[in-house]
Short mmCIF file of C-alpha atoms (C1' of nucleotides) in Angstrom, two decimals:
data_model
loop_
_atom_site.label_atom_id
_atom_site.label_comp_id
_atom_site.label_asym_id
_atom_site.label_seq_id
_atom_site.Cartn_x
_atom_site.Cartn_y
_atom_site.Cartn_z
CA MET A 1 85.27 136.16 107.32
CA LEU A 2 82.83 137.58 104.82
CA ASP A 3 80.26 135.24 103.37
CA ILE A 4 81.25 134.36 99.83
CA LYS A 5 77.56 134.08 98.96
CA LEU A 6 77.08 137.68 100.01
CA ILE A 7 79.87 138.70 97.65
CA ARG A 8 78.33 136.60 94.89
CA GLU A 9 74.85 137.99 95.38
CA ASN A 10 75.54 141.61 96.35
CA PRO A 11 78.90 142.46 94.86
CA ASP A 12 78.22 146.19 94.74
CA ALA A 13 77.13 146.42 98.37
CA VAL A 14 80.27 144.58 99.47
CA ARG A 15 82.42 146.79 97.26
CA GLN A 16 80.97 149.90 98.86
CA GLY A 17 81.25 148.41 102.35
CA LEU A 18 84.94 147.68 101.87
CA LYS A 19 85.54 151.13 100.49
CA ASN A 20 83.87 152.67 103.54
CA LYS A 21 86.18 150.65 105.73
CA ASN A 22 89.27 151.85 103.85
CA ALA A 23 89.84 148.27 102.72
CA GLU A 24 91.07 146.81 99.49
CA ASP A 25 88.41 145.93 96.93
CA ILE A 26 88.68 142.18 96.50
CA VAL A 27 85.27 141.61 94.93
CA ASP A 28 86.23 141.00 91.30
CA GLN A 29 89.11 138.81 92.30
CA ILE A 30 86.87 136.68 94.50
CA LEU A 31 84.14 136.46 91.88
CA SER A 32 86.48 135.16 89.24
CA LEU A 33 88.12 132.67 91.61
CA ASP A 34 84.67 131.55 92.71
CA GLU A 35 83.65 130.93 89.14
CA GLU A 36 86.83 129.00 88.48
CA ARG A 37 86.23 126.92 91.56
CA ARG A 38 82.70 125.98 90.60
CA GLY A 39 83.84 125.04 87.10
CA ILE A 40 86.39 122.61 88.52
CA ILE A 41 83.88 121.17 90.97
CA ALA A 42 81.39 120.42 88.20
CA LYS A 43 84.04 118.47 86.29
CA VAL A 44 85.59 116.60 89.19
CA GLU A 45 82.28 115.60 90.69
CA ASP A 46 81.15 114.07 87.43
CA LEU A 47 84.26 111.94 87.41
CA LYS A 48 83.85 110.96 91.05
CA ALA A 49 80.25 109.95 90.43
CA LYS A 50 81.43 107.72 87.60
CA LYS A 51 84.14 106.22 89.77
CA ASN A 52 81.72 105.49 92.58
CA GLN A 53 79.27 103.89 90.20
CA VAL A 54 81.87 101.58 88.72
CA SER A 55 83.40 100.72 92.09
CA ALA A 56 80.03 99.59 93.33
CA GLN A 57 79.82 97.00 90.55
CA ILE A 58 83.21 95.45 91.12
CA PRO A 59 82.32 93.02 93.94
CA ALA A 60 79.51 91.58 91.84
CA MET A 61 81.76 91.25 88.80
CA LYS A 62 84.40 89.46 90.83
CA LYS A 63 81.83 87.09 92.20
CA ALA A 64 80.64 86.32 88.70
CA GLY A 65 84.24 85.66 87.68
CA GLN A 66 84.32 88.45 85.11
CA ASP A 67 87.59 90.03 84.02
CA THR A 68 88.08 93.31 85.87
CA ALA A 69 91.44 94.24 84.40
CA PRO A 70 90.13 96.59 81.68
CA ILE A 71 87.96 98.42 84.19
CA PHE A 72 90.86 98.81 86.60
CA ALA A 73 92.97 100.35 83.85
CA GLU A 74 90.19 102.72 82.93
CA MET A 75 89.55 103.68 86.55
CA LYS A 76 93.22 104.27 87.10
CA ARG A 77 93.08 106.95 84.41
CA VAL A 78 89.95 108.45 85.94
CA GLY A 79 91.62 108.43 89.34
CA ASP A 80 94.62 110.32 88.01
CA GLU A 81 92.39 112.91 86.43
CA ILE A 82 90.46 113.32 89.68
CA ALA A 83 93.70 113.82 91.59
CA LEU A 84 94.75 116.52 89.16
CA LEU A 85 91.45 118.39 89.40
CA ASP A 86 91.31 117.98 93.19
CA GLY A 87 94.70 119.62 93.33
CA GLN A 88 93.51 122.51 91.20
CA GLN A 89 90.39 122.93 93.32
CA GLY A 90 92.50 122.98 96.45
CA GLU A 91 94.72 125.69 95.04
CA VAL A 92 91.82 127.91 94.06
CA GLU A 93 90.16 127.42 97.43
CA GLU A 94 93.36 128.31 99.21
CA LYS A 95 93.56 131.53 97.23
CA ILE A 96 89.98 132.41 98.15
CA GLU A 97 90.60 131.59 101.78
CA PHE A 98 93.81 133.61 101.82
CA ILE A 99 92.03 136.69 100.56
CA LEU A 100 88.91 136.35 102.67
CA ARG A 101 90.88 135.81 105.87
CA ARG A 102 92.61 139.11 105.27
CA THR A 103 89.51 141.02 104.30
CA PRO A 104 87.77 142.94 107.08
CA ASN A 105 84.14 142.82 108.03
CA ILE A 106 81.90 145.46 106.54
CA ALA A 107 79.96 147.89 108.68
CA HIS A 108 76.30 147.79 109.65
CA SER A 109 74.08 150.30 107.87
CA SER A 110 73.65 152.35 111.07
CA VAL A 111 77.38 153.10 111.27
CA PRO A 112 78.41 156.58 110.08
CA VAL A 113 80.67 156.58 107.04
CA GLY A 114 84.01 158.20 107.79
CA LYS A 115 87.73 158.01 107.21
CA SER A 116 89.32 158.07 110.65
CA ALA A 117 88.84 158.58 114.38
CA GLU A 118 87.97 162.20 113.69
CA ASP A 119 84.73 161.12 112.09
CA ASN A 120 83.53 159.15 115.09
CA VAL A 121 80.27 160.37 116.53
CA GLU A 122 79.71 161.18 120.20
CA VAL A 123 76.43 159.52 121.12
CA ARG A 124 76.10 160.71 124.69
CA ARG A 125 78.11 161.63 127.76
CA TRP A 126 77.57 161.28 131.47
CA LEU A 127 79.11 163.47 134.16
CA PRO A 128 78.76 162.89 137.90
CA GLU A 129 76.90 165.47 139.92
CA GLY A 130 79.06 168.44 140.77
CA PHE A 131 81.67 167.49 138.18
CA SER A 132 83.63 170.25 136.48
CA PHE A 133 86.21 170.11 133.68
CA GLU A 134 88.02 172.95 135.50
CA ASN A 135 89.82 172.50 138.82
CA ASP A 136 90.95 175.31 141.12
CA TYR A 137 94.01 173.36 142.21
CA LYS A 138 96.85 171.74 140.33
CA VAL A 139 95.76 168.23 139.41
CA LEU A 140 98.45 165.59 139.47
CA ASP A 141 98.57 162.93 136.80
CA HIS A 142 98.32 159.23 137.61
CA ILE A 143 102.07 158.75 137.43
CA GLU A 144 102.74 161.46 140.01
CA LEU A 145 99.91 160.25 142.21
CA GLY A 146 101.05 156.66 141.91
CA LYS A 147 104.57 157.57 142.88
CA LYS A 148 103.68 159.92 145.69
CA LEU A 149 101.28 157.46 147.30
CA SER A 150 103.35 154.36 146.49
CA LEU A 151 100.68 152.77 144.38
CA LEU A 152 102.56 152.24 141.15
CA ASP A 153 106.24 151.65 140.47
CA PHE A 154 106.87 151.93 136.77
CA GLU A 155 110.68 151.99 137.16
CA ARG A 156 110.84 148.67 138.93
CA GLY A 157 108.25 147.19 136.57
CA THR A 158 110.67 148.07 133.79
CA LYS A 159 113.53 146.43 135.68
CA ILE A 160 111.59 143.23 136.16
CA ALA A 161 110.07 142.83 132.73
CA GLY A 162 110.57 145.91 130.55
CA SER A 163 108.75 149.12 129.86
CA GLY A 164 105.02 148.77 129.73
CA PHE A 165 104.81 146.12 132.43
CA PRO A 166 103.32 147.96 135.39
CA LEU A 167 104.11 147.04 138.95
CA TYR A 168 101.31 147.75 141.43
CA THR A 169 102.34 148.04 145.04
CA GLY A 170 100.51 148.21 148.36
CA LYS A 171 97.17 149.94 148.15
CA GLY A 172 97.64 150.33 144.41
CA ALA A 173 97.55 146.56 144.04
CA THR A 174 94.61 146.28 146.43
CA LEU A 175 92.70 148.95 144.55
CA GLU A 176 93.30 147.20 141.26
CA ARG A 177 92.07 143.90 142.66
CA ALA A 178 89.07 145.60 144.24
CA LEU A 179 88.15 147.12 140.92
CA ILE A 180 88.30 143.79 139.13
CA ASN A 181 86.21 142.06 141.76
CA TYR A 182 83.71 144.87 141.91
CA MET A 183 83.16 144.84 138.15
CA LEU A 184 82.79 141.07 137.98
CA ASP A 185 80.35 141.01 140.88
CA TYR A 186 78.34 143.83 139.38
CA HIS A 187 77.88 142.03 136.08
CA LEU A 188 77.00 138.78 137.81
CA GLN A 189 74.51 140.35 140.19
CA HIS A 190 72.88 142.92 137.94
CA HIS A 191 73.38 141.74 134.37
CA GLU A 192 73.00 137.95 134.43
CA TYR A 193 76.33 136.95 132.98
CA LYS A 194 78.02 133.62 133.67
CA GLU A 195 81.54 133.96 135.01
CA ILE A 196 84.44 132.46 133.10
CA MET A 197 88.06 132.20 134.08
CA PRO A 198 89.83 131.30 130.86
CA PRO A 199 93.30 130.10 129.95
CA VAL A 200 95.53 133.07 129.19
CA LEU A 201 97.60 131.15 126.66
CA VAL A 202 95.77 129.96 123.57
CA ASN A 203 96.61 128.01 120.44
CA ARG A 204 96.71 129.29 116.92
CA ASP A 205 93.24 128.04 115.99
CA SER A 206 91.75 130.16 118.74
CA MET A 207 93.60 133.24 117.55
CA LYS A 208 92.35 132.62 114.03
CA GLY A 209 88.83 132.05 115.29
CA THR A 210 88.41 135.54 116.65
CA GLY A 211 90.31 137.24 113.84
CA GLN A 212 93.57 138.29 115.52
CA ILE A 213 95.40 136.12 113.03
CA PRO A 214 96.53 136.59 110.30
CA LYS A 215 96.08 140.36 110.19
CA MET A 216 97.25 141.36 113.68
CA GLU A 217 99.93 138.73 114.13
CA GLU A 218 102.66 141.33 114.68
CA ASP A 219 100.88 142.70 117.71
CA MET A 220 100.74 139.36 119.50
CA TYR A 221 103.23 137.74 121.80
CA PHE A 222 104.10 134.21 120.78
CA ILE A 223 105.71 131.37 122.67
CA GLU A 224 107.39 129.52 119.87
CA LYS A 225 108.44 126.48 121.83
CA ASP A 226 104.86 125.53 122.56
CA GLY A 227 103.00 127.27 119.77
CA LEU A 228 100.97 129.32 122.23
CA TYR A 229 99.89 132.93 122.26
CA PRO A 230 99.42 135.03 125.42
CA ILE A 231 95.94 136.47 124.93
CA PRO A 232 95.51 140.11 123.93
CA THR A 233 92.02 139.99 125.45
CA ALA A 234 89.77 137.43 127.14
CA GLU A 235 87.58 137.77 124.07
CA VAL A 236 89.82 135.17 122.43
CA PRO A 237 89.48 132.24 124.84
CA ILE A 238 85.89 133.07 125.78
CA THR A 239 84.61 133.36 122.22
CA ASN A 240 86.46 130.15 121.35
CA ILE A 241 84.59 128.27 124.08
CA HIS A 242 82.01 127.42 121.44
CA ARG A 243 84.29 127.06 118.44
CA ASP A 244 83.12 124.24 116.16
CA GLU A 245 79.91 123.83 118.07
CA ILE A 246 76.25 123.90 117.15
CA LEU A 247 74.29 125.58 119.94
CA ALA A 248 70.60 125.11 120.65
CA GLU A 249 68.42 128.08 119.85
CA LYS A 250 66.93 128.08 123.35
CA GLU A 251 70.39 128.56 124.88
CA LEU A 252 70.81 131.92 123.17
CA THR A 253 71.64 134.64 124.13
CA ILE A 254 74.67 133.22 125.97
CA LYS A 255 76.37 135.87 128.13
CA TYR A 256 79.82 135.33 129.59
CA VAL A 257 81.94 137.66 131.66
CA GLY A 258 85.52 136.95 132.63
CA TYR A 259 88.59 138.60 133.99
CA SER A 260 92.01 138.09 132.48
CA PRO A 261 95.30 139.84 132.15
CA CYS A 262 95.87 141.00 128.56
CA PHE A 263 99.16 141.02 126.69
CA ARG A 264 99.93 143.23 123.73
CA ARG A 265 103.20 143.93 122.01
CA GLU A 266 101.97 147.29 120.76
CA ALA A 267 104.72 147.09 118.14
CA GLY A 268 105.73 150.40 116.69
CA SER A 269 103.64 152.52 119.02
CA TYR A 270 106.39 153.74 121.34
CA GLY A 271 106.26 157.40 122.18
CA LYS A 272 102.63 157.84 121.28
CA ASP A 273 100.46 158.20 124.37
CA SER A 274 102.76 155.70 125.96
CA LYS A 275 103.64 157.15 129.35
CA GLY A 276 102.55 155.41 132.49
CA PHE A 277 99.39 153.42 132.03
CA LEU A 278 98.30 154.95 128.78
CA ARG A 279 99.81 152.21 126.66
CA VAL A 280 101.11 149.08 128.33
CA HIS A 281 102.06 145.54 127.36
CA GLN A 282 100.12 143.97 130.19
CA PHE A 283 96.88 145.15 131.67
CA ASN A 284 93.80 143.76 133.36
CA LYS A 285 90.40 143.59 131.80
CA VAL A 286 86.96 142.28 132.58
CA GLU A 287 85.45 141.18 129.30
CA MET A 288 81.85 140.53 128.32
CA VAL A 289 81.11 138.12 125.48
CA LYS A 290 77.73 137.29 123.96
CA PHE A 291 76.53 134.68 121.51
CA SER A 292 73.30 135.95 120.07
CA LYS A 293 70.69 135.15 117.47
CA PRO A 294 71.08 137.40 114.44
CA ASP A 295 67.72 139.11 114.87
CA ASN A 296 68.46 140.65 118.26
CA SER A 297 72.21 141.13 118.22
CA TYR A 298 71.96 144.89 117.88
CA ASP A 299 69.71 145.11 120.91
CA GLU A 300 72.26 142.99 122.75
CA LEU A 301 74.98 145.42 121.71
CA GLU A 302 73.08 148.38 123.19
CA MET A 303 72.52 146.43 126.41
CA MET A 304 76.19 145.53 126.59
CA VAL A 305 77.18 149.19 126.34
CA ASN A 306 74.68 149.96 129.10
CA ASP A 307 76.19 147.20 131.22
CA ALA A 308 79.61 148.83 130.98
CA GLU A 309 78.15 152.28 131.59
CA ASP A 310 76.45 151.08 134.77
CA ILE A 311 79.86 150.41 136.29
CA LEU A 312 81.12 153.90 135.47
CA LYS A 313 77.98 155.47 136.86
CA ALA A 314 78.34 153.48 140.06
CA LEU A 315 81.98 154.55 140.28
CA LYS A 316 80.97 158.11 139.38
CA ILE A 317 83.56 158.53 136.68
CA PRO A 318 82.80 160.94 133.83
CA TYR A 319 82.57 159.24 130.45
CA ARG A 320 81.32 159.61 126.94
CA ILE A 321 80.17 157.13 124.31
CA LEU A 322 81.45 157.24 120.76
CA MET A 323 80.04 155.40 117.81
CA LEU A 324 83.01 154.53 115.63
CA CYS A 325 82.77 155.47 111.98
CA THR A 326 83.35 152.91 109.21
CA GLY A 327 86.99 153.90 108.79
CA ASP A 328 87.86 153.51 112.46
CA LEU A 329 86.16 150.16 113.05
CA SER A 330 88.40 147.24 113.90
CA PHE A 331 89.02 144.45 111.43
CA SER A 332 86.26 142.12 112.64
CA ALA A 333 83.62 144.58 113.84
CA ALA A 334 80.40 145.53 112.08
CA LYS A 335 79.56 148.14 114.69
CA CYS A 336 81.40 149.41 117.71
CA TYR A 337 80.94 151.83 120.58
CA ASP A 338 83.93 153.10 122.49
CA ILE A 339 83.53 154.28 126.04
CA GLU A 340 86.01 156.96 127.04
CA THR A 341 86.63 158.16 130.56
CA TRP A 342 87.84 161.63 131.42
CA SER A 343 91.42 162.27 132.49
CA PRO A 344 91.74 165.71 134.09
CA ALA A 345 95.54 165.60 134.06
CA GLU A 346 95.83 164.62 130.41
CA ASN A 347 92.90 166.89 129.74
CA LYS A 348 91.41 164.35 127.39
CA TRP A 349 89.18 161.33 127.05
CA LEU A 350 90.76 157.87 127.35
CA GLU A 351 89.37 154.72 125.81
CA ALA A 352 88.35 152.36 128.61
CA SER A 353 85.98 150.08 126.76
CA SER A 354 85.09 148.97 123.32
CA CYS A 355 81.83 147.12 122.65
CA SER A 356 81.39 145.49 119.27
CA ASN A 357 79.02 143.38 117.27
CA PHE A 358 80.88 141.12 114.86
CA GLU A 359 77.70 139.67 113.38
CA THR A 360 78.70 136.37 111.71
CA PHE A 361 82.27 137.44 110.95
CA GLN A 362 83.91 135.67 113.89
CA ALA A 363 81.31 132.90 113.96
CA ARG A 364 82.12 132.00 110.39
CA ARG A 365 85.86 131.84 111.16
CA ALA A 366 85.38 129.97 114.40
CA ASN A 367 82.49 127.88 113.06
CA ILE A 368 80.02 128.74 115.81
CA ARG A 369 76.45 127.96 114.82
CA TYR A 370 73.04 127.34 116.29
CA ARG A 371 70.15 125.11 115.32
CA LYS A 372 66.92 126.92 114.81
CA GLU A 373 63.52 125.52 115.73
CA ASP A 374 63.02 124.50 112.11
CA LYS A 375 66.27 122.49 112.36
CA LYS A 376 68.19 124.76 110.04
CA VAL A 377 71.70 125.59 111.15
CA GLU A 378 72.93 129.18 111.04
CA PHE A 379 75.90 131.16 112.27
CA VAL A 380 75.39 133.01 115.53
CA HIS A 381 76.30 136.64 116.01
CA THR A 382 79.16 137.22 118.44
CA LEU A 383 79.63 140.37 120.49
CA ASN A 384 82.11 141.48 123.04
CA GLY A 385 82.94 144.46 125.12
CA SER A 386 85.26 145.50 127.89
CA GLY A 387 83.45 145.80 131.12
CA LEU A 388 85.97 147.39 131.60
CA ALA A 389 89.76 147.61 131.19
CA THR A 390 91.36 148.67 134.45
CA SER A 391 94.44 150.55 133.29
CA ARG A 392 92.80 153.56 131.65
CA LEU A 393 90.01 153.38 134.17
CA MET A 394 92.60 153.53 136.95
CA VAL A 395 94.05 156.67 135.38
CA SER A 396 90.66 158.38 135.37
CA MET A 397 89.78 157.10 138.79
CA LEU A 398 92.98 158.19 140.53
CA GLU A 399 92.90 161.58 138.87
CA ASN A 400 89.22 162.28 139.43
CA TYR A 401 89.26 161.15 143.04
CA GLN A 402 92.31 163.14 144.11
CA THR A 403 91.88 165.89 146.64
CA PRO A 404 93.64 169.27 146.59
CA GLU A 405 95.93 167.89 149.32
CA GLY A 406 97.05 165.06 147.06
CA LYS A 407 95.12 162.28 148.75
CA ILE A 408 92.82 159.87 146.96
CA ILE A 409 89.34 159.05 148.12
CA VAL A 410 88.37 155.47 147.32
CA PRO A 411 85.08 155.45 145.39
CA PRO A 412 82.42 154.51 147.94
CA VAL A 413 81.27 151.39 146.07
CA LEU A 414 84.81 150.03 146.19
CA GLN A 415 85.44 150.60 149.87
CA LYS A 416 84.07 147.30 151.03
CA TYR A 417 86.40 145.62 148.54
CA THR A 418 89.50 147.60 149.52
CA GLY A 419 88.94 147.78 153.24
CA PHE A 420 90.13 151.40 153.26
CA SER A 421 88.46 154.64 152.16
CA VAL A 422 91.34 157.06 151.73
CA ILE A 423 94.81 156.71 150.31
CA GLU A 424 97.29 159.19 151.73
"C1'" G B 1 110.31 114.08 130.78
"C1'" G B 2 109.36 108.24 130.32
"C1'" A B 3 105.63 104.29 129.11
"C1'" A B 4 100.97 102.55 127.32
"C1'" A B 5 96.15 103.00 125.22
"C1'" G B 6 92.95 105.68 122.27
"C1'" G B 7 90.64 109.63 118.89
"C1'" U B 8 84.06 107.17 114.67
"C1'" G B 9 77.38 110.88 114.22
"C1'" G B 10 74.39 115.33 120.13
"C1'" C B 11 76.44 111.40 123.64
"C1'" A B 12 77.97 106.19 124.42
"C1'" G B 13 79.87 102.55 121.28
"C1'" A B 14 80.45 98.50 116.95
"C1'" G B 15 83.02 98.29 112.64
"C1'" U B 16 90.50 95.81 109.89
"C1'" G B 17 90.10 96.81 102.12
"C1'" G B 18 84.34 96.65 98.36
"C1'" U B 19 76.45 98.70 97.75
"C1'" U B 20 79.17 101.54 105.44
"C1'" G B 21 77.23 107.97 105.91
"C1'" A B 22 78.43 104.11 108.91
"C1'" A B 23 75.32 98.48 113.38
"C1'" U B 24 73.37 98.99 118.31
"C1'" G B 25 72.00 101.81 122.65
"C1'" C B 26 70.86 106.60 124.81
"C1'" G B 27 69.14 111.38 123.78
"C1'" G B 28 66.06 114.57 120.36
"C1'" C B 29 61.71 115.04 117.13
"C1'" G B 30 56.84 112.99 115.21
"C1'" G B 31 53.02 109.34 115.97
"C1'" U B 32 49.97 105.20 118.33
"C1'" C B 33 47.89 104.21 123.19
"C1'" U B 34 45.92 107.65 127.45
"C1'" C B 35 41.42 112.30 130.43
"C1'" G B 36 46.70 113.58 130.75
"C1'" A B 37 51.56 111.76 131.83
"C1'" A B 38 54.90 107.65 132.30
"C1'" A B 39 55.90 102.96 130.17
"C1'" A B 40 55.55 100.27 125.71
"C1'" C B 41 55.41 100.19 120.48
"C1'" C B 42 56.11 102.44 115.37
"C1'" G B 43 58.57 106.03 112.49
"C1'" U B 44 62.27 109.73 112.08
"C1'" U B 45 66.85 112.10 113.33
"C1'" G B 46 74.58 114.70 110.88
"C1'" U B 47 77.37 118.69 108.53
"C1'" C B 48 79.45 121.08 104.35
"C1'" C B 49 79.90 121.95 98.99
"C1'" G B 50 77.97 121.96 93.85
"C1'" G B 51 73.77 121.51 90.44
"C1'" A B 52 68.57 121.54 89.10
"C1'" A B 53 64.39 123.18 90.65
"C1'" U B 54 61.53 127.42 94.74
"C1'" U B 55 61.94 124.62 99.49
"C1'" U B 56 61.90 118.78 97.18
"C1'" C B 57 65.33 116.02 94.33
"C1'" C B 58 70.36 114.72 92.00
"C1'" G B 59 75.65 114.54 92.66
"C1'" G B 60 80.12 115.10 95.68
"C1'" A B 61 82.95 115.41 100.28
"C1'" C B 62 83.53 114.38 105.45
"C1'" C B 63 84.97 108.54 110.72
"C1'" G B 64 91.26 114.00 114.90
"C1'" G B 65 94.57 116.80 110.72
"C1'" G B 66 97.85 116.05 106.50
"C1'" G B 67 100.24 112.78 103.03
"C1'" G B 68 100.80 107.73 100.81
"C1'" U B 69 99.41 102.55 98.92
"C1'" U B 70 95.05 100.70 95.89
"C1'" C B 71 90.53 100.11 90.61
"C1'" G B 72 88.48 101.02 95.66
"C1'" A B 73 90.36 103.23 102.59
"C1'" A B 74 86.83 104.56 108.77
"C1'" U B 75 89.64 99.94 107.82
"C1'" C B 76 96.74 99.22 105.50
"C1'" C B 77 101.50 102.62 105.76
"C1'" C B 78 104.02 107.47 107.20
"C1'" C B 79 104.05 112.33 109.66
"C1'" C B 80 101.60 115.70 112.94
"C1'" C B 81 97.95 117.15 116.69
"C1'" C B 82 95.03 115.94 120.82
"C1'" U B 83 92.96 113.00 124.91
"C1'" U B 84 93.17 109.32 128.80
"C1'" U B 85 95.94 106.18 132.26
"C1'" C B 86 100.49 104.91 134.89
"C1'" C B 87 105.53 106.55 136.46
"C1'" G B 88 108.78 110.78 137.37
"C1'" C B 89 109.08 116.03 138.52
"C1'" C B 90 106.48 120.12 140.51
"C1'" A B 91 102.96 125.22 142.06
#
RNA sequence: GGAAAGGUGGCAGAGUGGUUGAAUGCGGCGGUCUCGAAAACCGUUGUCCGGAAUUUCCGGACCGGGGGUUCGAAUCCCCCCCUUUCCGCCA
């Protein structure tokens, strides 16, 4: 949620920020509602002060045997008026809340202004030694490889659950599990995260806290009987660990990493990049989440991207880093880097990670604050990033590690996790 | 699924209609004592909103959430949520 004070104090900056993010300009609407709200508050608080003052005298009057009937009558009228104004205040505040909850975050000043994904900026790329975009043999795609080597069975996955619910079999399942364990261990051993294993069903408050609701509600699964949502990412439960809490300054930066399956309806996206693993309803992801002080959150963002990159370097998978432009940023993000890995069969880059700084946007929704040394309480900055998602990574990995004979070499760093070095 | 109890400040825990934002204890912070520390003692210690002033006042709200009764609600009534314990079922 945007800070209403920011809108009040820098209306033009917010207006421009929303425009850059292709969002509706709600500034004037908010300003006028805000003014209305403060007008009502001034009136109602005067009346409440009067009521409190009079109420305080009543015990003494009763003791003295004075007649309280006229005062009661008067206070009854005041009470009615207060109820009326309270109602009005509530309505105005609901309107403000409704708008702000649906208004996206605005981008950090370092983010390039742009309309769509085409305006994203490639920051850097990394290619393993000896890598070439050209191959002198016919590369198979992950679906063909998965079928040929009995690693993936998309048909049966569809039978069991529906399209987009992948079934891993044999060494495919082992490889997936190895990848998850390897990534978790790497972050724990090299990057000082604390491991979390979160619930994968969360309540509505948690979904609101991280900003999936109300805007993205259509893209979420929902278990109506129990009012629970299967998580679209571990970001949701992990960020909500500290919902409604005031953290100590010395605890920050808090760094969590956790694995979870992720569930997404991907409503309306059928047919678009949807074959095999490219777009699925269930996938596995290792997620990094940070709670940071505002003054170093952008350094933390850079470090988080590096943390994800380290894994790809160790796995020797070609990747590039994109800085998303204002128009392509997600609803809650102020700045975001995407990490894309190379798919030789698709002949394109696939998004395998997204690392974002939300500044106070999520913290304000989820009410996550910290107490500074001078005792003042402020919102923390929250960040998260995939470290990384396995599905797209698996595509790149299988395809890049195939041999001309159609075998797959297991990346050396994974071999002690898989217990085998070649899949044939 | 059945039954019972309970949700109060960072934590523990009083408080059943009226100067209660809330006793007390612990913790935290500051001080006295000390070479220093501990102990002891003294003081202090919630969040949000609005206003006035430039960091200090004034006012309001908040005792799980929502609604009701009343001149007045942490306290009474209703609905919802959650937690704990016991029983049942079960990975």
